GROMACS .gro file of N, CA and C in nm:
model
  303
    1THR      N    1   2.194   1.915  -2.799
    1THR     CA    2   2.142   1.837  -2.735
    1THR      C    3   2.226   1.750  -2.533
    2LEU      N    4   2.061   1.743  -2.497
    2LEU     CA    5   2.058   1.784  -2.327
    2LEU      C    6   2.210   1.702  -2.274
    3PRO      N    7   2.325   1.646  -2.183
    3PRO     CA    8   2.353   1.500  -2.107
    3PRO      C    9   2.233   1.441  -2.046
    4THR      N   10   2.269   1.309  -2.066
    4THR     CA   11   2.130   1.184  -2.059
    4THR      C   12   2.082   1.202  -1.874
    5ALA      N   13   2.194   1.316  -1.866
    5ALA     CA   14   2.169   1.355  -1.634
    5ALA      C   15   2.048   1.424  -1.633
    6GLN      N   16   2.102   1.546  -1.732
    6GLN     CA   17   1.983   1.600  -1.699
    6GLN      C   18   1.806   1.626  -1.789
    7ILE      N   19   1.885   1.520  -1.883
    7ILE     CA   20   1.729   1.436  -1.912
    7ILE      C   21   1.677   1.320  -1.797
    8LEU      N   22   1.702   1.255  -1.743
    8LEU     CA   23   1.644   1.187  -1.702
    8LEU      C   24   1.597   1.290  -1.547
    9GLU      N   25   1.661   1.413  -1.572
    9GLU     CA   26   1.645   1.548  -1.398
    9GLU      C   27   1.526   1.568  -1.455
   10ARG      N   28   1.502   1.584  -1.609
   10ARG     CA   29   1.375   1.688  -1.608
   10ARG      C   30   1.220   1.567  -1.655
   11SER      N   31   1.311   1.487  -1.642
   11SER     CA   32   1.106   1.355  -1.682
   11SER      C   33   1.112   1.262  -1.549
   12GLN      N   34   1.191   1.356  -1.396
   12GLN     CA   35   1.152   1.251  -1.301
   12GLN      C   36   1.074   1.381  -1.197
   13PRO      N   37   0.986   1.354  -1.135
   13PRO     CA   38   0.881   1.420  -1.013
   13PRO      C   39   1.010   1.472  -0.941
   14ALA      N   40   1.040   1.644  -0.921
   14ALA     CA   41   1.039   1.748  -0.810
   14ALA      C   42   1.093   1.545  -0.688
   15GLY      N   43   1.221   1.526  -0.576
   15GLY     CA   44   1.254   1.545  -0.419
   15GLY      C   45   1.173   1.405  -0.507
   16ASN      N   46   1.142   1.388  -0.384
   16ASN     CA   47   1.051   1.249  -0.372
   16ASN      C   48   0.910   1.181  -0.375
   17ALA      N   49   0.864   1.296  -0.418
   17ALA     CA   50   0.714   1.287  -0.407
   17ALA      C   51   0.686   1.140  -0.491
   18TRP      N   52   0.719   1.125  -0.577
   18TRP     CA   53   0.685   0.988  -0.662
   18TRP      C   54   0.712   0.829  -0.585
   19VAL      N   55   0.747   0.811  -0.532
   19VAL     CA   56   0.798   0.754  -0.405
   19VAL      C   57   0.723   0.687  -0.349
   20VAL      N   58   0.600   0.731  -0.225
   20VAL     CA   59   0.528   0.683  -0.220
   20VAL      C   60   0.400   0.586  -0.310
   21PRO      N   61   0.391   0.713  -0.392
   21PRO     CA   62   0.323   0.610  -0.534
   21PRO      C   63   0.364   0.525  -0.580
   22ASP      N   64   0.475   0.512  -0.633
   22ASP     CA   65   0.549   0.360  -0.681
   22ASP      C   66   0.542   0.293  -0.582
   23GLN      N   67   0.591   0.286  -0.402
   23GLN     CA   68   0.605   0.251  -0.354
   23GLN      C   69   0.506   0.145  -0.328
   24ARG      N   70   0.323   0.242  -0.335
   24ARG     CA   71   0.196   0.133  -0.318
   24ARG      C   72   0.161   0.032  -0.446
   25ARG      N   73   0.215   0.126  -0.562
   25ARG     CA   74   0.201   0.086  -0.672
   25ARG      C   75   0.201  -0.041  -0.663
   26ARG      N   76   0.374  -0.065  -0.603
   26ARG     CA   77   0.400  -0.207  -0.586
   26ARG      C   78   0.337  -0.266  -0.484
   27ILE      N   79   0.339  -0.242  -0.449
   27ILE     CA   80   0.209  -0.306  -0.280
   27ILE      C   81   0.138  -0.355  -0.386
   28LYS      N   82   0.048  -0.306  -0.460
   28LYS     CA   83  -0.099  -0.320  -0.463
   28LYS      C   84  -0.026  -0.456  -0.664
   29GLN      N   85   0.008  -0.457  -0.653
   29GLN     CA   86   0.116  -0.563  -0.737
   29GLN      C   87   0.156  -0.662  -0.733
   30ARG      N   88   0.160  -0.665  -0.599
   30ARG     CA   89   0.179  -0.790  -0.590
   30ARG      C   90   0.101  -0.862  -0.505
   31LEU      N   91  -0.016  -0.781  -0.456
   31LEU     CA   92  -0.106  -0.788  -0.358
   31LEU      C   93  -0.200  -0.938  -0.456
   32MET      N   94  -0.201  -0.817  -0.610
   32MET     CA   95  -0.304  -0.842  -0.701
   32MET      C   96  -0.212  -0.980  -0.754
   33ALA      N   97  -0.146  -1.008  -0.823
   33ALA     CA   98  -0.080  -1.138  -0.839
   33ALA      C   99  -0.079  -1.263  -0.727
   34LYS      N  100  -0.106  -1.288  -0.622
   34LYS     CA  101  -0.165  -1.353  -0.536
   34LYS      C  102  -0.271  -1.404  -0.544
   35PHE      N  103  -0.399  -1.211  -0.483
   35PHE     CA  104  -0.559  -1.231  -0.459
   35PHE      C  105  -0.647  -1.196  -0.596
   36PRO      N  106  -0.758  -1.279  -0.645
   36PRO     CA  107  -0.752  -1.229  -0.753
   36PRO      C  108  -0.884  -1.129  -0.673
   37ASN      N  109  -0.885  -1.130  -0.628
   37ASN     CA  110  -0.985  -0.934  -0.577
   37ASN      C  111  -0.965  -0.949  -0.464
   38PRO      N  112  -0.958  -0.776  -0.388
   38PRO     CA  113  -0.982  -0.738  -0.307
   38PRO      C  114  -1.038  -0.792  -0.195
   39LYS      N  115  -1.149  -0.841  -0.170
   39LYS     CA  116  -1.213  -0.850  -0.035
   39LYS      C  117  -1.120  -1.040   0.005
   40LYS      N  118  -1.089  -1.062  -0.116
   40LYS     CA  119  -0.997  -1.224  -0.079
   40LYS      C  120  -0.857  -1.198  -0.020
   41CYS      N  121  -0.881  -1.062  -0.066
   41CYS     CA  122  -0.648  -1.050   0.036
   41CYS      C  123  -0.757  -1.026   0.169
   42PHE      N  124  -0.823  -0.923   0.185
   42PHE     CA  125  -0.837  -0.864   0.285
   42PHE      C  126  -0.906  -0.937   0.346
   43LYS      N  127  -0.990  -1.055   0.343
   43LYS     CA  128  -1.013  -1.156   0.380
   43LYS      C  129  -0.943  -1.199   0.504
   44ALA      N  130  -0.783  -1.296   0.396
   44ALA     CA  131  -0.672  -1.340   0.431
   44ALA      C  132  -0.603  -1.270   0.600
   45MET      N  133  -0.619  -1.088   0.542
   45MET     CA  134  -0.546  -1.044   0.683
   45MET      C  135  -0.635  -1.009   0.718
   46ASP      N  136  -0.731  -0.960   0.774
   46ASP     CA  137  -0.803  -1.022   0.886
   46ASP      C  138  -0.847  -1.106   0.996
   47THR      N  139  -0.703  -1.170   1.049
   47THR     CA  140  -0.724  -1.309   1.101
   47THR      C  141  -0.775  -1.316   1.193
   48ASP      N  142  -0.845  -1.160   1.285
   48ASP     CA  143  -0.947  -1.202   1.371
   48ASP      C  144  -1.112  -1.170   1.364
   49GLY      N  145  -1.104  -1.131   1.273
   49GLY     CA  146  -1.188  -1.186   1.192
   49GLY      C  147  -1.364  -1.085   1.252
   50GLY      N  148  -1.216  -0.939   1.257
   50GLY     CA  149  -1.366  -0.797   1.297
   50GLY      C  150  -1.379  -0.753   1.197
   51GLY      N  151  -1.316  -0.714   1.064
   51GLY     CA  152  -1.393  -0.699   0.999
   51GLY      C  153  -1.366  -0.505   0.943
   52SER      N  154  -1.220  -0.547   1.010
   52SER     CA  155  -1.126  -0.391   0.926
   52SER      C  156  -1.027  -0.468   0.987
   53LEU      N  157  -0.914  -0.357   0.993
   53LEU     CA  158  -0.745  -0.425   0.988
   53LEU      C  159  -0.625  -0.296   1.066
   54ASP      N  160  -0.690  -0.361   1.160
   54ASP     CA  161  -0.545  -0.281   1.237
   54ASP      C  162  -0.401  -0.312   1.233
   55ARG      N  163  -0.363  -0.210   1.233
   55ARG     CA  164  -0.189  -0.193   1.208
   55ARG      C  165  -0.134  -0.343   1.212
   56ARG      N  166  -0.109  -0.378   1.299
   56ARG     CA  167  -0.107  -0.489   1.334
   56ARG      C  168  -0.189  -0.635   1.219
   57GLU      N  169  -0.213  -0.636   1.206
   57GLU     CA  170  -0.319  -0.678   1.093
   57GLU      C  171  -0.213  -0.744   0.983
   58PHE      N  172  -0.235  -0.614   0.894
   58PHE     CA  173  -0.202  -0.487   0.818
   58PHE      C  174  -0.051  -0.603   0.834
   59ALA      N  175  -0.004  -0.512   0.874
   59ALA     CA  176   0.229  -0.531   0.895
   59ALA      C  177   0.233  -0.666   0.828
   60ARG      N  178   0.133  -0.806   0.929
   60ARG     CA  179   0.148  -0.922   0.957
   60ARG      C  180   0.084  -1.001   0.779
   61GLY      N  181   0.032  -0.913   0.705
   61GLY     CA  182  -0.064  -0.965   0.645
   61GLY      C  183   0.058  -0.935   0.521
   62LEU      N  184   0.100  -0.842   0.496
   62LEU     CA  185   0.169  -0.769   0.378
   62LEU      C  186   0.312  -0.808   0.401
   63ARG      N  187   0.345  -0.856   0.539
   63ARG     CA  188   0.473  -0.935   0.586
   63ARG      C  189   0.425  -1.157   0.455
   64ALA      N  190   0.374  -1.143   0.560
   64ALA     CA  191   0.304  -1.307   0.491
   64ALA      C  192   0.257  -1.283   0.275
   65ASN      N  193   0.333  -1.202   0.254
   65ASN     CA  194   0.310  -1.165   0.107
   65ASN      C  195   0.426  -1.144   0.091
   66GLY      N  196   0.521  -1.091   0.114
   66GLY     CA  197   0.633  -1.112   0.113
   66GLY      C  198   0.632  -0.958   0.116
   67ILE      N  199   0.592  -0.893   0.195
   67ILE     CA  200   0.666  -0.752   0.094
   67ILE      C  201   0.635  -0.696   0.299
   68ILE      N  202   0.753  -0.587   0.277
   68ILE     CA  203   0.801  -0.611   0.432
   68ILE      C  204   0.844  -0.442   0.452
   69PHE      N  205   0.879  -0.440   0.550
   69PHE     CA  206   0.829  -0.251   0.538
   69PHE      C  207   0.837  -0.246   0.720
   70GLU      N  208   0.919  -0.123   0.759
   70GLU     CA  209   0.964  -0.069   0.885
   70GLU      C  210   0.857  -0.026   0.966
   71PRO      N  211   0.838  -0.023   1.115
   71PRO     CA  212   0.669   0.015   1.175
   71PRO      C  213   0.646   0.139   1.094
   72HIS      N  214   0.778   0.235   1.078
   72HIS     CA  215   0.730   0.476   1.076
   72HIS      C  216   0.621   0.391   0.915
   73GLU      N  217   0.679   0.239   0.844
   73GLU     CA  218   0.639   0.305   0.696
   73GLU      C  219   0.479   0.246   0.665
   74VAL      N  220   0.479   0.131   0.762
   74VAL     CA  221   0.356   0.054   0.754
   74VAL      C  222   0.177   0.142   0.838
   75ILE      N  223   0.217   0.244   0.973
   75ILE     CA  224   0.196   0.352   1.008
   75ILE      C  225   0.158   0.428   0.899
   76SER      N  226   0.256   0.529   0.857
   76SER     CA  227   0.242   0.536   0.747
   76SER      C  228   0.114   0.486   0.623
   77LEU      N  229   0.139   0.460   0.563
   77LEU     CA  230   0.050   0.361   0.466
   77LEU      C  231  -0.094   0.354   0.570
   78CYS      N  232  -0.063   0.307   0.722
   78CYS     CA  233  -0.190   0.256   0.742
   78CYS      C  234  -0.291   0.356   0.749
   79LYS      N  235  -0.238   0.496   0.738
   79LYS     CA  236  -0.285   0.662   0.803
   79LYS      C  237  -0.385   0.711   0.617
   80MET      N  238  -0.290   0.656   0.563
   80MET     CA  239  -0.274   0.669   0.401
   80MET      C  240  -0.479   0.584   0.372
   81LEU      N  241  -0.419   0.433   0.424
   81LEU     CA  242  -0.525   0.397   0.392
   81LEU      C  243  -0.731   0.430   0.465
   82ASP      N  244  -0.617   0.401   0.595
   82ASP     CA  245  -0.766   0.544   0.684
   82ASP      C  246  -0.812   0.586   0.663
   83GLU      N  247  -0.870   0.624   0.601
   83GLU     CA  248  -0.956   0.698   0.497
   83GLU      C  249  -1.034   0.762   0.703
   84ASP      N  250  -1.139   0.714   0.715
   84ASP     CA  251  -1.198   0.764   0.804
   84ASP      C  252  -1.143   0.756   0.928
   85GLU      N  253  -1.068   0.757   0.960
   85GLU     CA  254  -0.974   0.832   1.089
   85GLU      C  255  -1.038   0.709   1.211
   86SER      N  256  -1.049   0.573   1.148
   86SER     CA  257  -1.105   0.523   1.245
   86SER      C  258  -1.015   0.438   1.405
   87GLY      N  259  -0.822   0.476   1.282
   87GLY     CA  260  -0.786   0.338   1.392
   87GLY      C  261  -0.729   0.242   1.318
   88ASP      N  262  -0.849   0.180   1.207
   88ASP     CA  263  -0.849   0.022   1.153
   88ASP      C  264  -0.869   0.091   1.005
   89ILE      N  265  -0.841  -0.009   0.889
   89ILE     CA  266  -0.858  -0.014   0.736
   89ILE      C  267  -0.972  -0.161   0.814
   90GLN      N  268  -1.107  -0.008   0.711
   90GLN     CA  269  -1.228  -0.079   0.694
   90GLN      C  270  -1.221  -0.161   0.521
   91LEU      N  271  -1.321  -0.228   0.533
   91LEU     CA  272  -1.284  -0.383   0.379
   91LEU      C  273  -1.340  -0.276   0.276
   92GLU      N  274  -1.405  -0.142   0.256
   92GLU     CA  275  -1.423  -0.028   0.160
   92GLU      C  276  -1.340   0.052   0.213
   93GLU      N  277  -1.228   0.048   0.272
   93GLU     CA  278  -1.116   0.179   0.240
   93GLU      C  279  -1.025   0.090   0.115
   94PHE      N  280  -1.065  -0.065   0.209
   94PHE     CA  281  -0.907  -0.100   0.116
   94PHE      C  282  -0.969  -0.137  -0.007
   95VAL      N  283  -1.108  -0.197  -0.041
   95VAL     CA  284  -1.126  -0.241  -0.200
   95VAL      C  285  -1.059  -0.045  -0.243
   96LYS      N  286  -1.167   0.043  -0.229
   96LYS     CA  287  -1.104   0.203  -0.300
   96LYS      C  288  -0.958   0.193  -0.320
   97TRP      N  289  -0.892   0.187  -0.204
   97TRP     CA  290  -0.760   0.219  -0.284
   97TRP      C  291  -0.669   0.085  -0.386
   98TRP      N  292  -0.802  -0.001  -0.317
   98TRP     CA  293  -0.693  -0.133  -0.451
   98TRP      C  294  -0.742  -0.169  -0.616
   99VAL      N  295  -0.879  -0.013  -0.599
   99VAL     CA  296  -0.898  -0.028  -0.734
   99VAL      C  297  -0.856   0.081  -0.844
  100GLU      N  298  -0.796   0.156  -0.736
  100GLU     CA  299  -0.817   0.337  -0.776
  100GLU      C  300  -0.610   0.259  -0.837
  101SER      N  301  -0.642   0.361  -0.933
  101SER     CA  302  -0.489   0.309  -1.100
  101SER      C  303  -0.405   0.439  -0.966
   0.00000   0.00000   0.00000
């Protein structure tokens, strides 16, 4: 039989590739616990009512829900969500992220 450390090593992805997906999953879990659907969550974060979330709104929305990130982490997450590279997160992009498994 293999030592426990080797078993764990084989069952986990190599490097830190698992960190970002796990982080996104935990963010969604926390938001889903508070908001019944992605549109309500998005609307709560869209404080200027502009129909999109800039980095500042997104960071403040996460912080208001107990999700604290370093600035570089918010930038990275925004880039991941901002599929059209407009610089803002649109409702459609946010909903797509919310419903992804």
